[in-house]
């Protein structure tokens, strides 16, 4: 192991300003050097496992570990990962992986893999989010997968595949750039005085051959898309690019075959094609990379359940569940269909489907909703009261039917594209007509028309717009926001209203118990007893009490016999006194909610709150100050929604409670006029996410939600949402300015062409210069130091 | 002129070989796991030590 090189967490007199694990900025209310519990846990794991080198290999900040990686997830899908070439002694598996993003991640995977006997070969593919491994039968596969998942990664069945379109695009980009550079060198010789002789003939013929090859290789990318657009009566960016390529090449071909070098623009055609391809590749690569960071969603096909058959547990696809099936629901498992509880008791959470934040204790015979979770630490059995076909999860997990539009087909670019095509054609025809009428020479008139077609360059759309998108997305990625859809920024620039779900979106999903005067005045013996009672229960309120008492360093009273009374709470006897922690009516004669009592006398009334995300208060306030209307749409009870709205400064009239998934969908359909951004996390938000103009999610633990949204958050903070809104505004300004620049350039270039002053050498200087200038201006405008990012 | 033809022929062969290598490299998908390939020298370091 080489020398330890930790991420230099910036230390100030007030503590670190960046998280010691992910290196993202810390806010004032974050304590202990970490932005979240997950980062703290993974930091410890990496140190305990002597894997600190991860920090020196990682390039830039890491990803916060939003889910505390302590649970071992179900790997029942693993049997599908084995490839056909497996033998008895050697296994070959292909898996999808989520959360891998840099060399440091790859190194951690390889290092942990090689530590086990039976490890043969591991290939990690961060671009695609896949791992391929070869192991012998003695390799502890499940143990390794669980160990890796504890670092915050997630494995899934192999669903993602390499995008052959992007691969083919990369090949085209490489060849086109090589051709463009060669044609430029050959053309330079012609411009610098090579006017005759065998070398001249060869260079000229080679230039034409290479330029033709460039059109054959690069053209189809735009031609296919333009034809498809025209068929569906949409004039998007690929139409002017295609028109530009075809007409410029046709004009140059005419000049080549008629020997008129004054109209031979082969280098300009080649450079133009290479630049346009580069822009297109940039655009596709970024979106693919963001999509591949997460596991793919299988919809309902990805759900697995455990069915009891003649006393044996079998893992089956949830879609195979039939009425009357006996199901085993392990801790953390989903109840896939409506069912009846067949065990003595169960702690069940429905926050995923209703937004209800509190888990409930149920007793035998109680009804279980499809989509609820086992929130306890014991498995329970349930009898299915419906087939999976009638489960509401079918509708909620259905993939989005929204039509995705690429960035080059949106908004202003689309409008300009249509005018551009008409404008260029008009300028060319006008130039031809004017020169023909003035000189009577069709040849001279054709030269002018060719010059117009060549120099009227849509570089501003073709290269500068994708570059601007790439710069903005890179900045948002660094902040933890990943864009999935091509038209995201266009839609976001229209947003004036932001709608949040509550549980898991505005809140972290955890309960907190504030240090009330009652808790603070407990004696140390009583504090220790409360802590001991709380540690004996897996109920979320007990976990919150433990966290609240942690700073007081309470002692666990080990030899005591703590009894759990189902549905009521915990109790324990010490020195003749009976201590209880649980429901008010059971624990004491007074108090409400949850009570800690001694001999029936309430010692402290415990009021757990939902914990809002660290920056929820500041971000919502900032959004309000910037003129955005904030709404809260939750499935939770009215009192909790009202309390949260009050806490976060959202007007009560804009806080809607007890909203079912379809209520949310209808509300958005009625109120969203293309100006709403919806952020939600649960399955109960999936319909709303599809109905909203723009949607995002902080939920990465289950891929279906992110796959239905325009973006996802890889951080515990809400700040990137406001950053994205600023980015959309900045991007709109930059795109508009680039278009203005393009207009000015084209006006100048077309004027020169009309005046008969345009020459191939001048075009060879003007076109790349304008492209370089616009690329530089875009880069400077969207650099981190630019004021355009500020609100 | 003969020399030119020879030069062009050799250049085309070289260019063709370059394109073929580029295409082969893309088919190997090494651009998708560049992070892993970048770590190979570290393996050599560890083997030597």
mmCIF file of N, CA, C and O in Angstrom, chain A residues 306-352:
data_model
loop_
_atom_site.group_PDB
_atom_site.id
_atom_site.type_symbol
_atom_site.label_atom_id
_atom_site.label_comp_id
_atom_site.label_asym_id
_atom_site.label_seq_id
_atom_site.Cartn_x
_atom_site.Cartn_y
_atom_site.Cartn_z
ATOM 1 N N UNK A 306 -40.538 -13.173 -2.488
ATOM 2 C CA UNK A 306 -40.270 -14.513 -1.939
ATOM 3 C C UNK A 306 -41.619 -15.184 -1.660
ATOM 4 O O UNK A 306 -42.444 -14.632 -0.924
ATOM 5 N N UNK A 307 -41.823 -16.338 -2.310
ATOM 6 C CA UNK A 307 -43.088 -17.059 -2.125
ATOM 7 C C UNK A 307 -42.815 -18.319 -1.322
ATOM 8 O O UNK A 307 -41.815 -19.002 -1.552
ATOM 9 N N UNK A 308 -43.723 -18.593 -0.374
ATOM 10 C CA UNK A 308 -43.592 -19.817 0.431
ATOM 11 C C UNK A 308 -44.352 -20.931 -0.271
ATOM 12 O O UNK A 308 -45.551 -20.819 -0.540
ATOM 13 N N UNK A 309 -43.628 -22.002 -0.594
ATOM 14 C CA UNK A 309 -44.252 -23.144 -1.273
ATOM 15 C C UNK A 309 -43.886 -24.402 -0.502
ATOM 16 O O UNK A 309 -42.713 -24.773 -0.462
ATOM 17 N N UNK A 310 -44.848 -25.014 0.125
ATOM 18 C CA UNK A 310 -44.646 -26.237 0.916
ATOM 19 C C UNK A 310 -43.494 -26.062 1.903
ATOM 20 O O UNK A 310 -42.591 -26.897 1.999
ATOM 21 N N UNK A 311 -43.518 -24.927 2.594
ATOM 22 C CA UNK A 311 -42.514 -24.683 3.630
ATOM 23 C C UNK A 311 -41.181 -24.200 3.098
ATOM 24 O O UNK A 311 -40.273 -23.895 3.881
ATOM 25 N N UNK A 312 -41.030 -24.110 1.780
ATOM 26 C CA UNK A 312 -39.760 -23.637 1.215
ATOM 27 C C UNK A 312 -39.945 -22.245 0.606
ATOM 28 O O UNK A 312 -41.021 -21.918 0.089
ATOM 29 N N UNK A 313 -38.873 -21.450 0.696
ATOM 30 C CA UNK A 313 -38.954 -20.089 0.152
ATOM 31 C C UNK A 313 -38.383 -20.086 -1.268
ATOM 32 O O UNK A 313 -37.268 -20.541 -1.503
ATOM 33 N N UNK A 314 -39.176 -19.600 -2.213
ATOM 34 C CA UNK A 314 -38.711 -19.511 -3.597
ATOM 35 C C UNK A 314 -38.769 -18.050 -4.037
ATOM 36 O O UNK A 314 -39.765 -17.365 -3.769
ATOM 37 N N UNK A 315 -37.707 -17.601 -4.687
ATOM 38 C CA UNK A 315 -37.721 -16.230 -5.218
ATOM 39 C C UNK A 315 -38.344 -16.253 -6.610
ATOM 40 O O UNK A 315 -37.914 -17.015 -7.477
ATOM 41 N N UNK A 316 -39.351 -15.426 -6.797
ATOM 42 C CA UNK A 316 -40.058 -15.400 -8.081
ATOM 43 C C UNK A 316 -40.175 -13.953 -8.559
ATOM 44 O O UNK A 316 -39.941 -13.021 -7.799
ATOM 45 N N UNK A 317 -40.517 -13.793 -9.834
ATOM 46 C CA UNK A 317 -40.831 -12.455 -10.324
ATOM 47 C C UNK A 317 -42.156 -12.024 -9.704
ATOM 48 O O UNK A 317 -43.108 -12.824 -9.690
ATOM 49 N N UNK A 318 -42.222 -10.795 -9.245
ATOM 50 C CA UNK A 318 -43.469 -10.349 -8.602
ATOM 51 C C UNK A 318 -44.645 -10.446 -9.565
ATOM 52 O O UNK A 318 -45.794 -10.642 -9.144
ATOM 53 N N UNK A 319 -44.350 -10.319 -10.861
ATOM 54 C CA UNK A 319 -45.443 -10.381 -11.832
ATOM 55 C C UNK A 319 -46.097 -11.762 -11.877
ATOM 56 O O UNK A 319 -47.178 -11.933 -12.431
ATOM 57 N N UNK A 320 -45.457 -12.787 -11.257
ATOM 58 C CA UNK A 320 -46.037 -14.142 -11.242
ATOM 59 C C UNK A 320 -46.922 -14.390 -10.019
ATOM 60 O O UNK A 320 -47.450 -15.494 -9.862
ATOM 61 N N UNK A 321 -47.062 -13.386 -9.151
ATOM 62 C CA UNK A 321 -47.845 -13.601 -7.925
ATOM 63 C C UNK A 321 -49.330 -13.724 -8.251
ATOM 64 O O UNK A 321 -49.885 -12.945 -9.039
ATOM 65 N N UNK A 322 -49.957 -14.725 -7.627
ATOM 66 C CA UNK A 322 -51.386 -14.959 -7.843
ATOM 67 C C UNK A 322 -52.151 -14.818 -6.535
ATOM 68 O O UNK A 322 -51.553 -14.922 -5.447
ATOM 69 N N UNK A 323 -53.426 -14.594 -6.642
ATOM 70 C CA UNK A 323 -54.307 -14.502 -5.481
ATOM 71 C C UNK A 323 -54.123 -15.737 -4.599
ATOM 72 O O UNK A 323 -54.116 -16.866 -5.094
ATOM 73 N N UNK A 324 -53.936 -15.519 -3.303
ATOM 74 C CA UNK A 324 -53.808 -16.644 -2.375
ATOM 75 C C UNK A 324 -52.381 -17.079 -2.123
ATOM 76 O O UNK A 324 -52.131 -17.891 -1.223
ATOM 77 N N UNK A 325 -51.420 -16.562 -2.868
ATOM 78 C CA UNK A 325 -50.015 -16.920 -2.639
ATOM 79 C C UNK A 325 -49.584 -16.467 -1.254
ATOM 80 O O UNK A 325 -49.955 -15.378 -0.794
ATOM 81 N N UNK A 326 -48.751 -17.316 -0.610
ATOM 82 C CA UNK A 326 -48.230 -16.934 0.699
ATOM 83 C C UNK A 326 -46.839 -16.326 0.487
ATOM 84 O O UNK A 326 -45.948 -16.969 -0.065
ATOM 85 N N UNK A 327 -46.676 -15.074 0.914
ATOM 86 C CA UNK A 327 -45.433 -14.346 0.635
ATOM 87 C C UNK A 327 -44.638 -14.136 1.917
ATOM 88 O O UNK A 327 -45.221 -13.961 2.993
ATOM 89 N N UNK A 328 -43.328 -14.148 1.777
ATOM 90 C CA UNK A 328 -42.462 -13.837 2.906
ATOM 91 C C UNK A 328 -41.852 -12.465 2.639
ATOM 92 O O UNK A 328 -41.178 -12.252 1.627
ATOM 93 N N UNK A 329 -42.109 -11.525 3.539
ATOM 94 C CA UNK A 329 -41.620 -10.158 3.339
ATOM 95 C C UNK A 329 -40.479 -9.914 4.341
ATOM 96 O O UNK A 329 -40.720 -9.759 5.542
ATOM 97 N N UNK A 330 -39.253 -9.878 3.843
ATOM 98 C CA UNK A 330 -38.081 -9.677 4.707
ATOM 99 C C UNK A 330 -37.945 -8.193 5.039
ATOM 100 O O UNK A 330 -38.540 -7.347 4.366
ATOM 101 N N UNK A 331 -37.158 -7.847 6.090
ATOM 102 C CA UNK A 331 -36.967 -6.423 6.406
ATOM 103 C C UNK A 331 -36.475 -5.644 5.188
ATOM 104 O O UNK A 331 -35.540 -6.068 4.517
ATOM 105 N N UNK A 332 -37.133 -4.538 4.909
ATOM 106 C CA UNK A 332 -36.760 -3.710 3.753
ATOM 107 C C UNK A 332 -37.431 -4.144 2.464
ATOM 108 O O UNK A 332 -37.331 -3.456 1.454
ATOM 109 N N UNK A 333 -38.123 -5.296 2.472
ATOM 110 C CA UNK A 333 -38.754 -5.801 1.240
ATOM 111 C C UNK A 333 -40.082 -5.100 0.964
ATOM 112 O O UNK A 333 -40.738 -4.586 1.861
ATOM 113 N N UNK A 334 -40.460 -5.156 -0.299
ATOM 114 C CA UNK A 334 -41.704 -4.531 -0.767
ATOM 115 C C UNK A 334 -42.852 -5.536 -0.726
ATOM 116 O O UNK A 334 -42.659 -6.715 -1.035
ATOM 117 N N UNK A 335 -44.031 -5.059 -0.357
ATOM 118 C CA UNK A 335 -45.237 -5.887 -0.493
ATOM 119 C C UNK A 335 -45.767 -5.589 -1.898
ATOM 120 O O UNK A 335 -46.252 -4.496 -2.156
ATOM 121 N N UNK A 336 -45.658 -6.543 -2.839
ATOM 122 C CA UNK A 336 -45.932 -6.201 -4.242
ATOM 123 C C UNK A 336 -47.410 -6.144 -4.620
ATOM 124 O O UNK A 336 -47.767 -5.525 -5.622
ATOM 125 N N UNK A 337 -48.267 -6.824 -3.845
ATOM 126 C CA UNK A 337 -49.709 -6.826 -4.148
ATOM 127 C C UNK A 337 -50.475 -6.572 -2.851
ATOM 128 O O UNK A 337 -49.909 -6.698 -1.762
ATOM 129 N N UNK A 338 -51.733 -6.244 -2.972
ATOM 130 C CA UNK A 338 -52.553 -6.115 -1.770
ATOM 131 C C UNK A 338 -52.559 -7.468 -1.061
ATOM 132 O O UNK A 338 -52.664 -8.510 -1.708
ATOM 133 N N UNK A 339 -52.418 -7.436 0.262
ATOM 134 C CA UNK A 339 -52.290 -8.703 0.989
ATOM 135 C C UNK A 339 -52.842 -8.561 2.394
ATOM 136 O O UNK A 339 -53.153 -7.450 2.841
ATOM 137 N N UNK A 340 -52.964 -9.708 3.069
ATOM 138 C CA UNK A 340 -53.390 -9.714 4.466
ATOM 139 C C UNK A 340 -52.232 -10.212 5.306
ATOM 140 O O UNK A 340 -51.570 -11.192 4.931
ATOM 141 N N UNK A 341 -51.991 -9.540 6.437
ATOM 142 C CA UNK A 341 -50.879 -9.935 7.294
ATOM 143 C C UNK A 341 -51.161 -11.299 7.921
ATOM 144 O O UNK A 341 -52.215 -11.515 8.520
ATOM 145 N N UNK A 342 -50.189 -12.210 7.792
ATOM 146 C CA UNK A 342 -50.370 -13.573 8.278
ATOM 147 C C UNK A 342 -49.380 -13.882 9.402
ATOM 148 O O UNK A 342 -49.128 -15.040 9.722
ATOM 149 N N UNK A 343 -48.765 -12.842 9.970
ATOM 150 C CA UNK A 343 -47.885 -13.008 11.128
ATOM 151 C C UNK A 343 -48.490 -12.236 12.281
ATOM 152 O O UNK A 343 -49.411 -11.425 12.085
ATOM 153 N N UNK A 344 -47.935 -12.446 13.480
ATOM 154 C CA UNK A 344 -48.529 -11.813 14.660
ATOM 155 C C UNK A 344 -48.540 -10.296 14.537
ATOM 156 O O UNK A 344 -49.524 -9.636 14.842
ATOM 157 N N UNK A 345 -47.416 -9.743 14.113
ATOM 158 C CA UNK A 345 -47.369 -8.280 13.963
ATOM 159 C C UNK A 345 -46.334 -7.895 12.913
ATOM 160 O O UNK A 345 -45.498 -8.731 12.525
ATOM 161 N N UNK A 346 -46.402 -6.640 12.491
ATOM 162 C CA UNK A 346 -45.435 -6.144 11.500
ATOM 163 C C UNK A 346 -45.375 -4.630 11.589
ATOM 164 O O UNK A 346 -46.372 -3.973 11.920
ATOM 165 N N UNK A 347 -44.185 -4.099 11.346
ATOM 166 C CA UNK A 347 -44.021 -2.646 11.262
ATOM 167 C C UNK A 347 -43.913 -2.316 9.774
ATOM 168 O O UNK A 347 -43.005 -2.779 9.088
ATOM 169 N N UNK A 348 -44.885 -1.531 9.289
ATOM 170 C CA UNK A 348 -44.992 -1.334 7.840
ATOM 171 C C UNK A 348 -44.965 0.153 7.505
ATOM 172 O O UNK A 348 -45.605 0.967 8.174
ATOM 173 N N UNK A 349 -44.211 0.479 6.472
ATOM 174 C CA UNK A 349 -44.148 1.876 6.017
ATOM 175 C C UNK A 349 -44.809 1.977 4.643
ATOM 176 O O UNK A 349 -44.556 1.156 3.758
ATOM 177 N N UNK A 350 -45.626 3.012 4.477
ATOM 178 C CA UNK A 350 -46.281 3.206 3.175
ATOM 179 C C UNK A 350 -45.796 4.495 2.507
ATOM 180 O O UNK A 350 -46.416 4.994 1.584
ATOM 181 N N UNK A 351 -44.662 5.032 2.988
ATOM 182 C CA UNK A 351 -44.231 6.339 2.471
ATOM 183 C C UNK A 351 -43.950 6.310 0.972
ATOM 184 O O UNK A 351 -44.092 7.300 0.279
ATOM 185 N N UNK A 352 -43.601 5.149 0.445
ATOM 186 C CA UNK A 352 -43.280 5.031 -0.971
ATOM 187 C C UNK A 352 -44.514 5.244 -1.856
ATOM 188 O O UNK A 352 -44.434 5.753 -2.958
#
